[in-house]
Tab-separated table of C-alpha atoms in Angstrom:
chain	number	residue	atom	x	y	z
A	1	MET	CA	-11.124	76.555	-89.343
A	2	ALA	CA	-13.042	74.091	-91.457
A	3	SER	CA	-14.024	70.728	-90.022
A	4	GLU	CA	-12.856	67.387	-91.391
A	5	VAL	CA	-16.538	66.433	-91.563
A	6	LYS	CA	-18.098	68.044	-94.619
A	7	ILE	CA	-21.712	68.870	-95.405
A	8	GLU	CA	-22.831	66.941	-98.463
A	9	SER	CA	-26.021	68.922	-99.060
A	10	ILE	CA	-28.413	71.425	-97.445
A	11	PHE	CA	-32.139	71.533	-98.084
A	12	PHE	CA	-35.047	73.646	-96.898
A	13	CYS	CA	-38.403	71.945	-96.387
A	14	GLN	CA	-41.761	73.271	-95.219
A	15	PHE	CA	-45.399	72.349	-94.762
A	16	ASP	CA	-47.396	73.597	-97.723
A	17	PRO	CA	-51.163	73.999	-96.994
A	18	LYS	CA	-52.043	72.444	-100.352
A	19	GLU	CA	-49.242	69.981	-101.063
A	20	GLY	CA	-48.193	69.031	-97.520
A	21	PRO	CA	-44.537	68.603	-96.506
A	22	GLN	CA	-42.116	69.203	-99.361
A	23	ILE	CA	-38.566	70.273	-100.149
A	24	THR	CA	-38.575	73.727	-101.755
A	25	ASP	CA	-34.812	74.402	-102.005
A	26	GLN	CA	-31.810	72.121	-102.098
A	27	VAL	CA	-28.117	72.692	-102.757
A	28	PRO	CA	-26.272	71.431	-104.653
A	29	GLU	CA	-29.194	71.180	-107.052
A	30	ASN	CA	-29.950	67.852	-108.743
A	31	LYS	CA	-27.083	66.038	-107.004
A	32	TYR	CA	-28.872	64.177	-104.223
A	33	THR	CA	-32.244	63.658	-105.891
A	34	VAL	CA	-32.859	60.476	-103.889
A	35	ILE	CA	-33.709	62.691	-100.892
A	36	SER	CA	-36.216	64.862	-102.734
A	37	ASP	CA	-37.674	61.909	-104.675
A	38	SER	CA	-38.169	59.822	-101.515
A	39	PHE	CA	-38.895	62.663	-99.089
A	40	HIS	CA	-42.382	61.304	-98.349
A	41	PHE	CA	-40.785	58.386	-96.460
A	42	ILE	CA	-39.162	60.697	-93.888
A	43	GLN	CA	-41.395	63.778	-94.025
A	44	ASN	CA	-43.049	63.059	-90.665
A	45	TYR	CA	-39.629	63.120	-88.971
A	46	LEU	CA	-38.465	66.377	-90.552
A	47	ILE	CA	-41.831	68.179	-90.425
A	48	PRO	CA	-42.994	66.748	-87.078
A	49	ARG	CA	-45.590	67.667	-84.502
A	50	GLU	CA	-45.290	70.896	-82.556
A	51	GLU	CA	-43.814	69.134	-79.502
A	52	LEU	CA	-40.564	68.569	-81.402
A	53	GLN	CA	-40.080	72.103	-82.667
A	54	GLN	CA	-36.691	73.722	-81.914
A	55	LYS	CA	-35.300	70.232	-81.210
A	56	LEU	CA	-32.372	68.750	-83.081
A	57	ILE	CA	-33.500	65.694	-85.038
A	58	THR	CA	-31.213	63.159	-86.699
A	59	VAL	CA	-32.497	60.772	-89.362
A	60	LYS	CA	-30.450	58.100	-91.136
A	61	ALA	CA	-31.979	57.276	-94.487
A	62	PHE	CA	-31.042	56.676	-98.134
A	63	GLY	CA	-27.363	56.238	-97.181
A	64	PHE	CA	-27.131	59.653	-95.510
A	65	LYS	CA	-27.281	61.207	-92.065
A	66	ILE	CA	-29.739	64.106	-92.017
A	67	LEU	CA	-29.599	66.701	-89.236
A	68	GLY	CA	-32.558	69.065	-88.878
A	69	CYS	CA	-34.220	71.498	-86.505
A	70	PRO	CA	-37.960	72.034	-87.233
A	71	VAL	CA	-39.682	75.313	-86.342
A	72	HIS	CA	-43.339	76.324	-85.960
A	73	VAL	CA	-43.928	80.072	-86.386
A	74	LYS	CA	-47.419	80.879	-85.149
A	75	SER	CA	-49.348	83.850	-86.531
A	76	PRO	CA	-52.874	84.559	-87.850
A	77	ILE	CA	-51.387	85.817	-91.111
A	78	TYR	CA	-50.784	82.229	-92.248
A	79	SER	CA	-53.501	80.160	-93.865
A	80	ARG	CA	-53.215	77.523	-91.132
A	81	ASN	CA	-52.159	79.998	-88.441
A	82	ALA	CA	-48.624	78.607	-88.466
A	83	PHE	CA	-45.659	78.400	-90.785
A	84	ILE	CA	-43.729	75.149	-90.354
A	85	PHE	CA	-40.247	74.760	-91.827
A	86	ASN	CA	-36.972	72.933	-91.347
A	87	VAL	CA	-33.400	73.436	-92.509
A	88	CYS	CA	-31.465	70.178	-92.874
A	89	PHE	CA	-27.765	69.423	-93.223
A	90	VAL	CA	-26.926	66.164	-95.020
A	91	PHE	CA	-23.781	64.194	-94.128
A	92	LYS	CA	-22.235	60.823	-94.817
A	93	PRO	CA	-23.927	58.131	-92.697
A	94	ASN	CA	-21.197	57.701	-90.055
A	95	ALA	CA	-20.104	61.328	-89.767
A	96	ASN	CA	-19.619	62.937	-86.343
A	97	THR	CA	-21.924	65.947	-86.632
A	98	SER	CA	-21.564	67.339	-83.108
A	99	CYS	CA	-19.728	70.486	-84.230
A	100	TYR	CA	-22.583	71.330	-86.661
A	101	GLU	CA	-25.462	71.058	-84.190
A	102	TRP	CA	-25.231	74.540	-82.703
A	103	VAL	CA	-24.438	76.049	-86.109
A	104	LEU	CA	-27.694	74.591	-87.451
A	105	LYS	CA	-29.669	75.838	-84.441
A	106	LYS	CA	-28.218	79.320	-84.903
A	107	LEU	CA	-29.043	79.317	-88.634
A	108	VAL	CA	-32.618	78.271	-87.840
A	109	GLN	CA	-32.870	81.092	-85.284
A	110	TYR	CA	-31.756	83.601	-87.919
A	111	PHE	CA	-34.420	82.310	-90.332
A	112	THR	CA	-37.075	82.415	-87.604
A	113	VAL	CA	-36.340	86.071	-86.835
A	114	LEU	CA	-36.346	86.956	-90.541
A	115	GLU	CA	-39.683	85.218	-90.968
A	116	ILE	CA	-41.284	86.942	-87.991
A	117	GLU	CA	-39.988	90.360	-89.036
A	118	SER	CA	-40.568	90.290	-92.776
A	119	ASN	CA	-41.918	86.899	-93.971
A	120	TYR	CA	-38.555	86.191	-95.579
A	121	LEU	CA	-39.309	82.452	-95.954
A	122	SER	CA	-43.057	82.286	-96.456
A	123	ALA	CA	-43.360	85.125	-98.967
A	124	ILE	CA	-41.771	82.923	-101.627
A	125	SER	CA	-44.338	80.153	-101.121
A	126	ASP	CA	-47.759	80.279	-102.782
A	127	GLY	CA	-50.742	79.707	-100.531
A	128	VAL	CA	-48.901	79.998	-97.225
A	129	LEU	CA	-49.843	83.602	-96.490
A	130	LYS	CA	-53.515	84.604	-96.385
A	131	GLU	CA	-52.595	87.836	-98.070
A	132	LYS	CA	-49.376	88.542	-99.842
A	133	THR	CA	-47.560	91.217	-97.882
A	134	PRO	CA	-45.117	93.540	-99.578
A	135	THR	CA	-41.583	92.454	-98.772
A	136	LYS	CA	-38.524	94.606	-98.869
A	137	GLU	CA	-35.686	93.979	-101.258
A	138	TYR	CA	-33.183	91.407	-100.040
A	139	TYR	CA	-29.514	91.201	-100.906
A	140	THR	CA	-29.519	87.396	-100.838
A	141	SER	CA	-32.204	84.861	-101.726
A	142	LEU	CA	-32.826	81.755	-99.640
A	143	LYS	CA	-31.168	79.501	-102.190
A	144	ASP	CA	-28.103	81.742	-102.319
A	145	VAL	CA	-27.917	81.679	-98.513
A	146	LEU	CA	-27.939	77.874	-98.507
A	147	GLU	CA	-25.270	77.751	-101.219
A	148	GLN	CA	-22.998	80.136	-99.330
A	149	VAL	CA	-23.496	78.283	-96.037
A	150	LEU	CA	-22.611	74.976	-97.727
A	151	HIS	CA	-19.531	76.317	-99.500
A	152	LYS	CA	-18.084	78.512	-96.755
A	153	LEU	CA	-18.618	76.125	-93.848
A	154	ASN	CA	-16.962	73.337	-95.840
A	155	THR	CA	-13.981	75.449	-96.926
A	156	LEU	CA	-13.526	78.127	-94.245
A	157	GLY	CA	-15.541	76.894	-91.272
A	158	CYS	CA	-17.339	80.240	-91.030
A	159	CYS	CA	-19.494	82.609	-93.075
A	160	SER	CA	-21.050	86.087	-92.966
A	161	ILE	CA	-24.003	86.506	-95.330
A	162	PRO	CA	-25.834	89.872	-95.601
A	163	ILE	CA	-29.586	89.432	-95.993
A	164	ASP	CA	-30.669	93.079	-95.983
A	165	GLU	CA	-29.590	96.377	-94.482
A	166	ALA	CA	-30.395	95.248	-90.940
A	167	ASN	CA	-29.656	91.499	-90.942
A	168	THR	CA	-26.499	89.490	-91.561
A	169	ILE	CA	-26.094	85.782	-90.882
A	170	HIS	CA	-22.891	84.973	-88.990
A	171	LEU	CA	-21.961	81.314	-88.524
A	172	LYS	CA	-18.787	79.693	-87.261
A	173	LEU	CA	-17.864	76.106	-86.589
A	174	MET	CA	-16.411	75.478	-83.153
A	175	PRO	CA	-13.994	72.593	-82.665
A	176	SER	CA	-15.457	69.504	-81.046
A	177	TYR	CA	-13.479	67.935	-78.233
A	178	ASP	CA	-13.320	64.435	-76.875
A	179	VAL	CA	-15.035	63.664	-73.593
A	180	PRO	CA	-12.409	64.345	-70.910
A	181	PRO	CA	-11.232	61.532	-68.644
A	182	THR	CA	-12.613	61.322	-65.112
A	183	VAL	CA	-10.533	63.417	-62.720
A	184	ARG	CA	-9.419	61.628	-59.536
A	185	ASP	CA	-8.550	63.042	-56.127
A	186	HIS	CA	-4.823	62.401	-56.581
A	187	ASP	CA	-4.542	63.822	-60.104
A	188	VAL	CA	-2.448	66.957	-60.589
A	189	PRO	CA	-3.745	69.539	-63.094
A	190	LEU	CA	-1.253	71.659	-65.037
A	191	LEU	CA	-2.249	74.765	-67.006
A	192	THR	CA	-1.427	74.669	-70.719
A	193	PHE	CA	-1.286	78.484	-70.945
A	194	LYS	CA	0.271	81.341	-69.023
A	195	LEU	CA	-2.230	82.588	-66.491
A	196	GLU	CA	-1.201	86.233	-66.843
A	197	GLU	CA	-1.802	86.123	-70.611
A	198	TYR	CA	-5.323	84.657	-70.454
A	199	HIS	CA	-8.482	86.638	-69.811
A	200	PHE	CA	-10.340	84.192	-67.594
A	201	GLN	CA	-12.912	86.700	-66.294
A	202	GLN	CA	-15.420	85.041	-68.624
A	203	TRP	CA	-15.303	81.889	-66.477
A	204	ASP	CA	-17.541	81.300	-63.477
A	205	LEU	CA	-16.355	82.554	-60.079
A	206	ALA	CA	-15.416	79.084	-58.797
A	207	THR	CA	-13.137	78.465	-61.791
A	208	GLN	CA	-11.569	81.905	-61.406
A	209	GLN	CA	-10.842	81.043	-57.784
A	210	ILE	CA	-9.042	77.752	-58.479
A	211	LEU	CA	-7.011	78.800	-61.546
A	212	PRO	CA	-4.264	80.507	-59.483
A	213	LEU	CA	-4.008	77.339	-57.360
A	214	ILE	CA	-3.230	75.119	-60.367
A	215	ASP	CA	0.580	75.045	-60.448
A	216	GLY	CA	1.347	71.528	-61.698
A	217	PHE	CA	2.275	70.300	-58.210
A	218	LYS	CA	-0.922	70.474	-56.137
A	219	HIS	CA	-3.293	67.536	-56.480
A	220	VAL	CA	-7.070	67.879	-56.681
A	221	SER	CA	-7.731	67.202	-53.007
A	222	LEU	CA	-5.187	69.827	-51.943
A	223	ILE	CA	-6.639	72.402	-54.347
A	224	ALA	CA	-10.101	71.724	-52.915
A	225	ALA	CA	-8.797	72.171	-49.352
A	226	GLU	CA	-7.001	75.437	-50.144
A	227	ALA	CA	-9.982	76.811	-52.058
A	228	GLY	CA	-12.420	75.750	-49.339
A	229	LYS	CA	-14.551	73.929	-51.916
A	230	ASP	CA	-16.044	70.462	-52.125
A	231	VAL	CA	-13.680	68.097	-53.905
A	232	GLN	CA	-16.450	66.904	-56.254
A	233	LEU	CA	-16.989	70.494	-57.411
A	234	ILE	CA	-13.256	70.949	-58.000
A	235	LYS	CA	-13.134	67.752	-60.059
A	236	ALA	CA	-16.075	68.951	-62.176
A	237	LEU	CA	-14.369	72.315	-62.765
A	238	ILE	CA	-11.095	70.659	-63.790
A	239	GLU	CA	-12.915	68.252	-66.118
A	240	ASN	CA	-14.452	71.304	-67.775
A	241	LEU	CA	-10.970	72.821	-68.229
A	242	LEU	CA	-9.777	69.461	-69.585
A	243	TYR	CA	-12.577	69.500	-72.153
A	244	PHE	CA	-11.288	72.802	-73.539
A	245	LYS	CA	-7.672	71.563	-73.343
A	246	LEU	CA	-6.727	74.301	-70.878
A	247	VAL	CA	-5.144	71.834	-68.447
A	248	LYS	CA	-3.300	68.526	-68.580
A	249	ILE	CA	-3.273	65.852	-65.905
A	250	ILE	CA	0.081	64.629	-64.570
A	251	PRO	CA	1.055	62.413	-61.584
A	252	ILE	CA	1.837	63.830	-58.148
A	253	PHE	CA	5.461	64.924	-57.772
A	254	GLN	CA	7.312	63.528	-54.748
A	255	TYR	CA	11.018	63.063	-54.156
A	256	SER	CA	10.300	59.385	-53.510
A	257	ASN	CA	8.972	58.966	-57.062
A	258	VAL	CA	10.689	56.794	-59.645
A	259	TYR	CA	10.714	57.802	-63.326
A	260	MET	CA	11.957	56.238	-66.556
A	261	VAL	CA	13.142	58.033	-69.680
A	262	THR	CA	11.129	57.145	-72.795
A	263	SER	CA	12.173	56.862	-76.430
A	264	ASP	CA	10.574	60.276	-77.092
A	265	ILE	CA	13.650	61.885	-75.518
A	266	ASP	CA	15.058	61.730	-79.043
A	267	LYS	CA	12.733	64.632	-79.960
A	268	LEU	CA	14.571	66.843	-77.482
A	269	TYR	CA	17.872	66.114	-79.222
A	270	LYS	CA	16.531	66.988	-82.667
A	271	CYS	CA	14.436	70.105	-81.955
A	272	LYS	CA	16.550	73.167	-81.072
A	273	GLU	CA	13.479	75.291	-80.369
A	274	LEU	CA	12.178	72.708	-77.890
A	275	GLN	CA	15.615	72.605	-76.254
A	276	GLN	CA	15.545	76.360	-75.657
A	277	GLN	CA	12.025	76.223	-74.248
A	278	PHE	CA	13.068	73.348	-71.995
A	279	LEU	CA	16.176	75.138	-70.696
A	280	ARG	CA	14.190	78.300	-69.948
A	281	ASP	CA	11.589	76.294	-68.024
A	282	VAL	CA	14.072	74.388	-65.844
A	283	GLN	CA	16.383	77.367	-65.249
A	284	MET	CA	16.704	78.062	-61.514
A	285	TRP	CA	18.921	80.908	-60.291
A	286	SER	CA	21.405	82.072	-62.923
A	287	LYS	CA	20.622	84.446	-65.759
A	288	ASP	CA	22.467	82.069	-68.066
A	289	LEU	CA	20.564	79.035	-69.307
A	290	PRO	CA	21.655	75.613	-68.025
A	291	ASN	CA	24.004	73.561	-70.140
A	292	PHE	CA	22.047	71.118	-72.320
A	293	ASP	CA	24.544	68.328	-71.659
A	294	SER	CA	23.917	68.783	-67.929
A	295	VAL	CA	20.191	68.346	-68.474
A	296	ILE	CA	20.774	65.130	-70.404
A	297	LYS	CA	23.044	63.933	-67.594
A	298	VAL	CA	20.152	64.338	-65.135
A	299	PHE	CA	17.765	62.559	-67.498
A	300	SER	CA	20.168	59.634	-67.910
A	301	CYS	CA	19.949	58.883	-64.175
A	302	PHE	CA	16.332	57.777	-64.563
A	303	ASN	CA	16.611	54.324	-66.103
A	304	HIS	CA	15.559	50.726	-65.521
A	305	GLY	CA	18.990	49.724	-64.288
A	306	THR	CA	19.104	51.965	-61.225
A	307	MET	CA	15.405	52.567	-60.432
A	308	ALA	CA	16.658	55.680	-58.651
A	309	THR	CA	14.217	57.979	-56.861
A	310	VAL	CA	14.186	61.724	-57.510
A	311	LYS	CA	15.684	62.260	-54.046
A	312	GLN	CA	18.617	59.951	-54.792
A	313	VAL	CA	19.349	61.715	-58.092
A	314	ALA	CA	19.023	65.158	-56.501
A	315	MET	CA	21.403	64.252	-53.651
A	316	ARG	CA	23.999	62.742	-55.996
A	317	LEU	CA	24.060	65.502	-58.662
A	318	GLN	CA	22.710	68.455	-56.646
A	319	PRO	CA	21.377	70.090	-59.852
A	320	HIS	CA	19.905	73.034	-57.950
A	321	LYS	CA	23.368	74.030	-56.695
A	322	HIS	CA	25.797	73.069	-59.421
A	323	LEU	CA	23.771	72.842	-62.657
A	324	ASN	CA	21.237	75.703	-62.357
A	325	ILE	CA	18.436	73.161	-62.826
A	326	ASP	CA	15.156	72.960	-60.924
A	327	ILE	CA	14.668	69.203	-60.828
A	328	ARG	CA	10.932	69.559	-60.083
A	329	LYS	CA	10.474	71.600	-63.262
A	330	LEU	CA	12.653	69.151	-65.195
A	331	ILE	CA	10.442	66.236	-64.135
A	332	GLN	CA	7.287	68.212	-64.878
A	333	PHE	CA	8.450	69.195	-68.379
A	334	GLY	CA	9.609	65.657	-69.089
A	335	VAL	CA	6.277	64.101	-68.069
A	336	VAL	CA	4.174	66.651	-70.004
A	337	HIS	CA	6.171	66.081	-73.207
A	338	ASN	CA	6.388	62.304	-72.644
A	339	PHE	CA	10.179	62.348	-72.342
A	340	MET	CA	9.794	60.366	-69.133
A	341	ARG	CA	7.061	58.460	-67.370
A	342	ARG	CA	6.239	57.775	-63.753
A	343	ILE	CA	6.681	54.258	-62.392
A	344	HIS	CA	3.896	53.671	-59.854
A	345	LYS	CA	3.858	51.280	-56.880
A	346	TYR	CA	0.804	49.057	-56.486
A	347	PRO	CA	0.347	47.010	-53.276
A	348	ILE	CA	-1.102	43.526	-53.744
A	349	ARG	CA	-2.334	41.364	-50.876
A	350	THR	CA	-1.452	37.687	-51.101
A	351	ALA	CA	-4.331	35.231	-50.889
A	352	GLY	CA	-4.639	32.951	-47.863
A	353	SER	CA	-1.622	34.274	-45.953
A	354	ALA	CA	-1.513	33.136	-42.310
A	355	ASP	CA	1.067	35.760	-41.321
A	356	VAL	CA	-1.256	38.742	-41.316
A	357	PRO	CA	-0.839	40.609	-38.003
A	358	PRO	CA	-3.833	42.109	-36.186
A	359	LEU	CA	-4.945	45.181	-38.108
A	360	ASP	CA	-6.343	48.461	-36.891
A	361	ALA	CA	-8.895	50.460	-38.876
A	362	VAL	CA	-6.270	52.097	-41.100
A	363	GLY	CA	-4.506	48.777	-41.687
A	364	SER	CA	-7.794	47.210	-42.752
A	365	GLN	CA	-8.357	50.056	-45.205
A	366	ILE	CA	-4.880	49.544	-46.649
A	367	MET	CA	-5.650	45.840	-47.128
A	368	LYS	CA	-8.868	46.794	-48.895
A	369	TYR	CA	-6.942	48.961	-51.382
A	370	SER	CA	-4.200	46.359	-51.878
A	371	ASP	CA	-5.760	44.710	-54.903
A	372	GLY	CA	-3.197	45.754	-57.496
A	373	LYS	CA	-5.522	48.413	-58.929
A	374	HIS	CA	-4.719	51.303	-56.591
A	375	SER	CA	-1.383	53.120	-56.634
A	376	TYR	CA	0.371	54.684	-53.666
A	377	ASP	CA	-0.832	58.117	-54.830
A	378	GLU	CA	-4.467	57.058	-54.796
A	379	ILE	CA	-4.246	55.306	-51.418
A	380	CYS	CA	-2.443	58.239	-49.778
A	381	CYS	CA	-5.138	60.662	-50.954
A	382	ALA	CA	-8.001	58.347	-50.007
A	383	LEU	CA	-6.669	57.699	-46.480
A	384	SER	CA	-5.041	61.141	-45.940
A	385	MET	CA	-1.675	59.499	-45.286
A	386	SER	CA	1.845	60.527	-46.161
A	387	TYR	CA	3.900	58.408	-48.548
A	388	GLU	CA	6.322	57.523	-45.734
A	389	GLU	CA	3.534	56.391	-43.381
A	390	LEU	CA	1.965	54.187	-46.051
A	391	GLU	CA	5.360	52.729	-46.957
A	392	ALA	CA	6.086	51.873	-43.313
A	393	ARG	CA	2.734	50.173	-42.802
A	394	ILE	CA	3.082	48.085	-45.965
A	395	GLU	CA	6.614	47.014	-45.051
A	396	GLU	CA	5.294	45.808	-41.673
A	397	ASN	CA	2.624	43.675	-43.352
A	398	PRO	CA	4.055	40.422	-44.800
A	399	ALA	CA	0.780	39.727	-46.596
A	400	ILE	CA	1.317	42.601	-49.037
A	401	LEU	CA	3.624	42.543	-52.059
A	402	LEU	CA	4.552	45.497	-54.265
A	403	CYS	CA	4.260	45.735	-58.027
A	404	TRP	CA	6.051	48.491	-59.956
A	405	LYS	CA	4.500	49.469	-63.260
């Protein structure tokens, strides 16, 4: 798939023993002449010292962003015992070029191998080789390669270009992802794919070990305990899965939780396909799917007027007995698709209260976390406490107020 960021131009530059650094090929031809005409201003950055070879270099100049990867090919067959070249992609000045970096490095590696094997690049340049060596017939010239790379990466996001009988250049743009959010101990990962349909043997052993433990209900600390791994390692593994959009993060499910239906519930009314997927996911014991009106009835119980907990709704409607609905799966589906959101409780200590009773070590820790920035979920995980124990301790402390948000 092509990227939204397009390559404006591609040029090939090299160090000529007589003329010095110069651009020898550029596509599209005669369109961005400002680069070739003013190349001497940036030549030392694109044809740099040996220490920077095989390093990605970005230069902003002349209203463009230029991405290059210089290479030094050492051999006694060259007049200066080395052939120095660079392939550069040109973009608009503020373009995000991250998805092109490895494509450029791979293209440069192809050219390096072709040069070492058959002088594909240097044979076209006068004065570079000490003696002209006979070269085999190529299917595609350097300029044609650059033209095809430019056109196919911009339109298709991939290309396969035959060079000769033994060499073909294969390039493909990979999607670039946003930096994942930091995973916390109380976060709950949920797989975005069916585990039995995904070949995860390509992942490292630690990731393979935790994937079966990710069920959308176990939080990070619990997964770490069951896997016998350090929690920091588990968080790093889940962040890696987040980067590739293989998991989503949702709040911990507890029957004491309070949820509110959002305006996005309207999407469930309008999309019949989503309704069927939803009913299949929340189905509990019967072969027949639950009645959609029954599902909406359960949803309607989570509103600002009642502030009902999941336990209160489950006891009143008993959806697992009478409606064929797994309320845990209903909550999970609703949160993932933003049909409902969790209302968290945040303890806040009041300043200068004289009614604070003597505190033990745990009570002091609770006071420390009662700054309005830490939810019940986070405090329970940090102090290894149950929700009920934390609730009882906070109710006993008159210096702590609760904020729902």
